[in-house]
Amino acid sequence: MMMKTNGERQRLENVYWMARYAERALLTLNVAQNYLGYGLEASEENWSSCWERIKKGLRISRCPADFSGKIACCFFFLVFDPDNSLSAFSSLFSARENAKVLRDWLPLALWEELNSAYFLISSTTASSSNLPSSLYPFLRNILERLLLIRQWEDYLLEEDCLWAWLKIGESLEKVGNGAAFFSAYHPADNKDPFPFEEWEAFLSSLFLLDLVKKKIPLHELSFEKIASYMFELSLYSYSFPSQLNKILHYMELLSGQWAMETAQAKTNELLTKVLERAKEGFGAESTKKLFLDIQIECNQIHQYLLSALD
């Protein structure tokens, strides 16, 4: 097993965190864009309950209590608020700080898009807080820049260890975020049916809408039918099994250089659990615990990965 200097280990941590923070920013921005239209049209009661699901889905535990029905305040908190460590602004700031260390490795275009997205959001903070309808083009602009980063990643060599760490961080964040959002919509905690517009926002936020529209008539949408796509190995590149398989692939590339055995074993256990659940269906109360387990186990894998660098 190859020994790494402190500087090399630090670079590996930087690319891992850059990927996770960029993925978090992408999710938050996509949620903001897709729920904005529904929020502007929804009744105060519907928006208030929807906002609670958004907070749970984004794993936001602390939030000012006095603006739950004020949509402008909600979206400022999600997108711009520097005091919210999970806002898109905070995530992009952290992604950019980690990327600075990698300037000699990152493709110039990737760095420029990340840098541009950060400065765009930081320079628009004050003017956009009270004008939620003006957020549409703004959010679209930043999202396009972050999605371009994914395209530029394809120019990196898959054998590069930094690339592998980047993809592990991105996919691990994606799995944990997806599990949290599905947990927020679990029928055990939501007895009343959702308006179709909220289902649409939910699906779009997870890049599921186009796929689901091809497979399920919109009037037949249900949690169970939608969840089935997140547990299918072959149908959907964002599914839990697909992402976990990607993580295992990149762990294998790194296994000759770092002590990845524990992280690999834990990821394999989680993949097995996910595939077994897919065979059992999604209507049972136990699925609520499953989504929580996925989040917890992703955090454990994260700790094992960072320990592997020591």
CSV table of C-alpha atoms in Angstrom, one decimal:
chain,number,residue,atom,x,y,z
A,1,MET,CA,0.0,0.0,0.0
A,2,MET,CA,1.5,3.4,-1.0
A,3,MET,CA,2.3,5.9,1.7
A,4,LYS,CA,1.0,9.4,1.1
A,5,THR,CA,2.4,12.7,2.3
A,6,ASN,CA,0.3,15.1,4.4
A,7,GLY,CA,-0.1,17.3,1.3
A,8,GLU,CA,-1.3,14.5,-0.9
A,9,ARG,CA,-3.9,13.4,1.8
A,10,GLN,CA,-5.1,17.0,2.1
A,11,ARG,CA,-5.7,17.2,-1.7
A,12,LEU,CA,-7.7,14.0,-1.6
A,13,GLU,CA,-9.8,15.4,1.2
A,14,ASN,CA,-10.3,18.6,-0.7
A,15,VAL,CA,-11.5,17.0,-3.9
A,16,TYR,CA,-13.9,14.8,-1.9
A,17,TRP,CA,-15.4,17.7,0.0
A,18,MET,CA,-15.5,19.9,-3.2
A,19,ALA,CA,-17.7,17.2,-4.8
A,20,ARG,CA,-20.0,16.8,-1.8
A,21,TYR,CA,-20.5,20.5,-1.4
A,22,ALA,CA,-21.1,21.1,-5.1
A,23,GLU,CA,-23.6,18.2,-5.1
A,24,ARG,CA,-25.4,19.7,-2.1
A,25,ALA,CA,-25.5,23.1,-3.8
A,26,LEU,CA,-27.0,21.5,-6.9
A,27,LEU,CA,-29.7,19.8,-4.9
A,28,THR,CA,-30.6,22.9,-2.9
A,29,LEU,CA,-30.8,25.1,-6.0
A,30,ASN,CA,-32.8,22.5,-7.9
A,31,VAL,CA,-35.3,22.2,-5.0
A,32,ALA,CA,-35.6,26.0,-4.8
A,33,GLN,CA,-36.3,26.3,-8.5
A,34,ASN,CA,-38.8,23.4,-8.6
A,35,TYR,CA,-40.8,24.3,-5.5
A,36,LEU,CA,-40.9,28.1,-6.2
A,37,GLY,CA,-43.7,27.9,-8.7
A,38,TYR,CA,-45.8,25.7,-6.4
A,39,GLY,CA,-45.0,28.0,-3.4
A,40,LEU,CA,-46.2,31.1,-5.2
A,41,GLU,CA,-49.5,29.5,-6.1
A,42,ALA,CA,-50.2,27.4,-2.9
A,43,SER,CA,-52.4,28.4,0.0
A,44,GLU,CA,-50.6,29.4,3.1
A,45,GLU,CA,-51.6,26.2,4.8
A,46,ASN,CA,-50.4,24.0,1.9
A,47,TRP,CA,-47.1,25.9,1.7
A,48,SER,CA,-46.6,25.6,5.4
A,49,SER,CA,-46.8,21.8,5.3
A,50,CYS,CA,-44.8,21.7,2.1
A,51,TRP,CA,-42.0,23.8,3.7
A,52,GLU,CA,-41.8,21.4,6.6
A,53,ARG,CA,-41.2,18.5,4.1
A,54,ILE,CA,-38.6,20.6,2.3
A,55,LYS,CA,-36.7,21.2,5.5
A,56,LYS,CA,-36.8,17.5,6.5
A,57,GLY,CA,-35.8,16.5,2.9
A,58,LEU,CA,-32.8,18.9,3.0
A,59,ARG,CA,-32.0,17.8,6.6
A,60,ILE,CA,-32.3,21.4,7.9
A,61,SER,CA,-32.7,21.2,11.6
A,62,ARG,CA,-32.5,24.9,12.5
A,63,CYS,CA,-34.6,27.5,10.9
A,64,PRO,CA,-36.1,30.8,12.0
A,65,ALA,CA,-39.6,30.0,13.2
A,66,ASP,CA,-41.3,33.2,12.3
A,67,PHE,CA,-41.4,32.9,8.5
A,68,SER,CA,-42.8,29.5,7.7
A,69,GLY,CA,-45.6,31.0,5.7
A,70,LYS,CA,-43.5,33.8,4.0
A,71,ILE,CA,-42.3,32.4,0.8
A,72,ALA,CA,-39.7,35.1,0.1
A,73,CYS,CA,-38.1,34.4,3.5
A,74,CYS,CA,-38.1,30.7,2.9
A,75,PHE,CA,-36.3,30.9,-0.4
A,76,PHE,CA,-33.8,33.5,0.9
A,77,PHE,CA,-33.0,31.0,3.7
A,78,LEU,CA,-32.6,28.1,1.2
A,79,VAL,CA,-30.6,29.9,-1.4
A,80,PHE,CA,-28.7,32.9,0.0
A,81,ASP,CA,-28.6,32.9,3.8
A,82,PRO,CA,-24.9,32.8,4.9
A,83,ASP,CA,-26.0,31.9,8.4
A,84,ASN,CA,-27.6,28.7,7.1
A,85,SER,CA,-24.8,26.3,6.7
A,86,LEU,CA,-26.9,24.2,4.3
A,87,SER,CA,-27.9,27.1,2.0
A,88,ALA,CA,-26.8,27.0,-1.7
A,89,PHE,CA,-24.6,30.0,-0.9
A,90,SER,CA,-22.8,28.3,2.0
A,91,SER,CA,-22.4,25.0,0.0
A,92,LEU,CA,-20.9,26.8,-3.0
A,93,PHE,CA,-18.6,28.8,-0.8
A,94,SER,CA,-17.3,25.6,0.8
A,95,ALA,CA,-17.0,23.9,-2.6
A,96,ARG,CA,-15.0,26.8,-4.0
A,97,GLU,CA,-12.7,27.0,-0.9
A,98,ASN,CA,-11.8,23.3,-1.4
A,99,ALA,CA,-11.4,23.7,-5.1
A,100,LYS,CA,-8.8,26.5,-4.7
A,101,VAL,CA,-6.3,23.9,-3.5
A,102,LEU,CA,-6.9,21.9,-6.6
A,103,ARG,CA,-6.3,24.6,-9.2
A,104,ASP,CA,-3.3,22.8,-10.7
A,105,TRP,CA,-5.4,19.7,-11.3
A,106,LEU,CA,-8.9,20.9,-12.1
A,107,PRO,CA,-9.7,21.6,-15.7
A,108,LEU,CA,-9.7,25.3,-16.1
A,109,ALA,CA,-13.3,25.4,-17.5
A,110,LEU,CA,-14.5,23.4,-14.4
A,111,TRP,CA,-12.9,25.9,-12.0
A,112,GLU,CA,-14.3,28.8,-14.0
A,113,GLU,CA,-17.9,27.5,-13.9
A,114,LEU,CA,-17.7,26.8,-10.1
A,115,ASN,CA,-16.1,30.2,-9.5
A,116,SER,CA,-18.7,31.9,-11.7
A,117,ALA,CA,-21.6,30.2,-9.9
A,118,TYR,CA,-20.3,31.3,-6.6
A,119,PHE,CA,-19.8,34.9,-7.5
A,120,LEU,CA,-23.2,35.0,-9.2
A,121,ILE,CA,-24.9,33.8,-6.0
A,122,SER,CA,-22.9,36.0,-3.7
A,123,SER,CA,-23.5,39.2,-5.7
A,124,THR,CA,-27.2,38.6,-6.0
A,125,THR,CA,-27.9,37.9,-2.3
A,126,ALA,CA,-29.3,41.3,-1.2
A,127,SER,CA,-31.4,42.1,-4.3
A,128,SER,CA,-33.2,38.8,-4.6
A,129,SER,CA,-34.4,38.2,-1.1
A,130,ASN,CA,-37.7,39.9,-1.5
A,131,LEU,CA,-38.5,39.1,-5.1
A,132,PRO,CA,-39.1,35.3,-5.3
A,133,SER,CA,-40.6,35.4,-8.8
A,134,SER,CA,-37.3,36.9,-10.1
A,135,LEU,CA,-35.4,33.8,-8.9
A,136,TYR,CA,-36.4,31.7,-11.9
A,137,PRO,CA,-33.8,32.9,-14.4
A,138,PHE,CA,-31.2,33.4,-11.6
A,139,LEU,CA,-31.6,29.8,-10.4
A,140,ARG,CA,-31.6,28.4,-13.9
A,141,ASN,CA,-28.3,30.2,-14.6
A,142,ILE,CA,-26.5,28.8,-11.6
A,143,LEU,CA,-27.9,25.3,-12.2
A,144,GLU,CA,-26.7,25.3,-15.7
A,145,ARG,CA,-23.2,26.3,-14.5
A,146,LEU,CA,-23.1,23.5,-12.0
A,147,LEU,CA,-24.4,20.9,-14.5
A,148,LEU,CA,-21.6,22.0,-16.9
A,149,ILE,CA,-19.1,21.0,-14.2
A,150,ARG,CA,-20.4,17.4,-14.5
A,151,GLN,CA,-19.8,17.6,-18.2
A,152,TRP,CA,-16.2,18.8,-17.8
A,153,GLU,CA,-15.6,16.0,-15.3
A,154,ASP,CA,-15.7,13.6,-18.2
A,155,TYR,CA,-12.4,15.1,-19.5
A,156,LEU,CA,-10.6,13.7,-16.4
A,157,LEU,CA,-9.1,10.2,-16.5
A,158,GLU,CA,-11.0,7.6,-14.6
A,159,GLU,CA,-7.8,6.1,-13.4
A,160,ASP,CA,-6.8,9.3,-11.6
A,161,CYS,CA,-7.1,8.9,-7.8
A,162,LEU,CA,-8.4,12.4,-7.4
A,163,TRP,CA,-11.1,11.7,-10.0
A,164,ALA,CA,-12.1,8.6,-8.1
A,165,TRP,CA,-12.4,10.5,-4.8
A,166,LEU,CA,-14.5,13.2,-6.5
A,167,LYS,CA,-17.0,10.6,-7.9
A,168,ILE,CA,-17.2,8.8,-4.5
A,169,GLY,CA,-18.0,12.1,-2.7
A,170,GLU,CA,-20.6,13.1,-5.3
A,171,SER,CA,-22.4,9.7,-5.3
A,172,LEU,CA,-22.4,9.3,-1.6
A,173,GLU,CA,-23.9,12.7,-1.2
A,174,LYS,CA,-26.5,11.9,-3.8
A,175,VAL,CA,-27.6,8.7,-2.0
A,176,GLY,CA,-27.9,10.4,1.4
A,177,ASN,CA,-29.8,13.3,0.0
A,178,GLY,CA,-32.2,11.1,-2.0
A,179,ALA,CA,-32.9,9.0,1.1
A,180,ALA,CA,-33.6,12.1,3.2
A,181,PHE,CA,-36.0,13.6,0.6
A,182,PHE,CA,-37.9,10.3,0.2
A,183,SER,CA,-38.1,10.0,4.0
A,184,ALA,CA,-39.8,13.5,4.2
A,185,TYR,CA,-42.6,12.2,1.9
A,186,HIS,CA,-43.1,8.8,3.5
A,187,PRO,CA,-46.9,8.1,3.9
A,188,ALA,CA,-46.4,7.2,7.6
A,189,ASP,CA,-45.8,10.9,8.3
A,190,ASN,CA,-48.1,12.4,5.6
A,191,LYS,CA,-51.7,11.2,6.0
A,192,ASP,CA,-53.2,13.9,3.7
A,193,PRO,CA,-52.7,13.6,-0.1
A,194,PHE,CA,-50.4,16.1,-1.8
A,195,PRO,CA,-51.4,18.4,-4.5
A,196,PHE,CA,-50.2,17.2,-7.9
A,197,GLU,CA,-48.0,20.3,-8.2
A,198,GLU,CA,-46.1,19.3,-5.1
A,199,TRP,CA,-45.5,15.8,-6.4
A,200,GLU,CA,-44.2,17.4,-9.6
A,201,ALA,CA,-41.8,19.6,-7.7
A,202,PHE,CA,-40.6,16.7,-5.6
A,203,LEU,CA,-39.9,14.6,-8.7
A,204,SER,CA,-38.2,17.4,-10.6
A,205,SER,CA,-36.0,18.1,-7.6
A,206,LEU,CA,-34.6,14.6,-7.8
A,207,PHE,CA,-34.4,14.5,-11.6
A,208,LEU,CA,-37.1,11.9,-11.7
A,209,LEU,CA,-40.0,13.7,-13.4
A,210,ASP,CA,-39.2,12.8,-17.0
A,211,LEU,CA,-38.7,9.1,-16.2
A,212,VAL,CA,-41.8,8.8,-14.1
A,213,LYS,CA,-44.0,10.5,-16.7
A,214,LYS,CA,-43.0,7.8,-19.1
A,215,LYS,CA,-43.8,5.0,-16.7
A,216,ILE,CA,-46.7,6.1,-14.5
A,217,PRO,CA,-49.8,8.1,-15.5
A,218,LEU,CA,-49.6,11.3,-13.5
A,219,HIS,CA,-53.0,10.7,-11.9
A,220,GLU,CA,-51.7,7.4,-10.5
A,221,LEU,CA,-48.7,8.8,-8.7
A,222,SER,CA,-48.0,7.3,-5.3
A,223,PHE,CA,-45.1,7.1,-2.9
A,224,GLU,CA,-44.8,3.4,-3.5
A,225,LYS,CA,-44.6,3.6,-7.3
A,226,ILE,CA,-42.1,6.4,-7.2
A,227,ALA,CA,-39.9,4.8,-4.6
A,228,SER,CA,-39.7,1.7,-6.7
A,229,TYR,CA,-37.6,3.6,-9.3
A,230,MET,CA,-35.1,4.7,-6.7
A,231,PHE,CA,-34.4,1.0,-5.8
A,232,GLU,CA,-34.1,-0.3,-9.4
A,233,LEU,CA,-30.6,-1.2,-10.4
A,234,SER,CA,-30.9,-0.7,-14.2
A,235,LEU,CA,-33.7,1.7,-14.9
A,236,TYR,CA,-32.4,4.9,-13.5
A,237,SER,CA,-28.8,6.3,-13.2
A,238,TYR,CA,-29.8,8.2,-10.0
A,239,SER,CA,-31.2,5.1,-8.3
A,240,PHE,CA,-29.7,4.0,-5.0
A,241,PRO,CA,-28.3,0.7,-6.4
A,242,SER,CA,-26.8,2.6,-9.4
A,243,GLN,CA,-25.0,5.1,-7.2
A,244,LEU,CA,-23.8,2.5,-4.7
A,245,ASN,CA,-22.4,0.4,-7.6
A,246,LYS,CA,-20.5,3.5,-8.8
A,247,ILE,CA,-19.1,4.1,-5.3
A,248,LEU,CA,-17.9,0.4,-5.2
A,249,HIS,CA,-16.3,0.8,-8.6
A,250,TYR,CA,-14.3,3.8,-7.6
A,251,MET,CA,-13.4,2.2,-4.2
A,252,GLU,CA,-12.0,-0.7,-6.1
A,253,LEU,CA,-9.8,1.6,-8.2
A,254,LEU,CA,-8.4,3.0,-4.9
A,255,SER,CA,-8.1,-0.2,-2.9
A,256,GLY,CA,-4.5,-0.8,-3.9
A,257,GLN,CA,-3.5,2.6,-2.5
A,258,TRP,CA,-5.6,3.0,0.7
A,259,ALA,CA,-7.2,0.7,3.3
A,260,MET,CA,-10.6,0.7,1.7
A,261,GLU,CA,-11.8,-2.7,3.1
A,262,THR,CA,-14.1,-1.4,5.8
A,263,ALA,CA,-15.7,1.2,3.5
A,264,GLN,CA,-16.1,-1.3,0.8
A,265,ALA,CA,-17.7,-3.9,3.1
A,266,LYS,CA,-20.1,-1.3,4.5
A,267,THR,CA,-21.1,-0.1,1.0
A,268,ASN,CA,-21.7,-3.7,0.0
A,269,GLU,CA,-23.9,-4.3,3.0
A,270,LEU,CA,-25.9,-1.2,2.2
A,271,LEU,CA,-26.3,-2.3,-1.5
A,272,THR,CA,-27.5,-5.7,-0.4
A,273,LYS,CA,-30.1,-4.1,1.9
A,274,VAL,CA,-31.3,-1.8,-0.8
A,275,LEU,CA,-31.7,-4.7,-3.3
A,276,GLU,CA,-33.5,-6.9,-0.9
A,277,ARG,CA,-35.9,-4.1,-0.1
A,278,ALA,CA,-36.7,-3.7,-3.8
A,279,LYS,CA,-38.0,-7.2,-3.8
A,280,GLU,CA,-40.3,-6.7,-0.9
A,281,GLY,CA,-42.1,-3.5,-2.0
A,282,PHE,CA,-42.4,-0.1,-0.4
A,283,GLY,CA,-45.8,0.1,1.4
A,284,ALA,CA,-44.7,-1.3,4.8
A,285,GLU,CA,-43.9,0.9,7.8
A,286,SER,CA,-40.4,-0.6,7.7
A,287,THR,CA,-39.5,1.4,4.7
A,288,LYS,CA,-39.5,4.5,6.8
A,289,LYS,CA,-36.6,3.0,8.9
A,290,LEU,CA,-34.9,2.0,5.7
A,291,PHE,CA,-34.6,5.6,4.4
A,292,LEU,CA,-33.1,6.6,7.8
A,293,ASP,CA,-30.7,3.6,7.8
A,294,ILE,CA,-29.5,4.7,4.3
A,295,GLN,CA,-28.7,8.2,5.6
A,296,ILE,CA,-26.9,6.8,8.7
A,297,GLU,CA,-24.9,4.2,6.8
A,298,CYS,CA,-23.8,6.8,4.2
A,299,ASN,CA,-22.4,8.9,7.1
A,300,GLN,CA,-20.6,5.8,8.4
A,301,ILE,CA,-19.1,5.1,5.0
A,302,HIS,CA,-18.1,8.8,4.9
A,303,GLN,CA,-16.2,8.3,8.2
A,304,TYR,CA,-14.5,5.1,7.0
A,305,LEU,CA,-13.4,6.9,3.8
A,306,LEU,CA,-11.7,9.7,5.6
A,307,SER,CA,-10.1,7.3,8.1
A,308,ALA,CA,-8.6,5.4,5.1
A,309,LEU,CA,-6.5,8.5,4.3
A,310,ASP,CA,-4.8,8.4,7.7
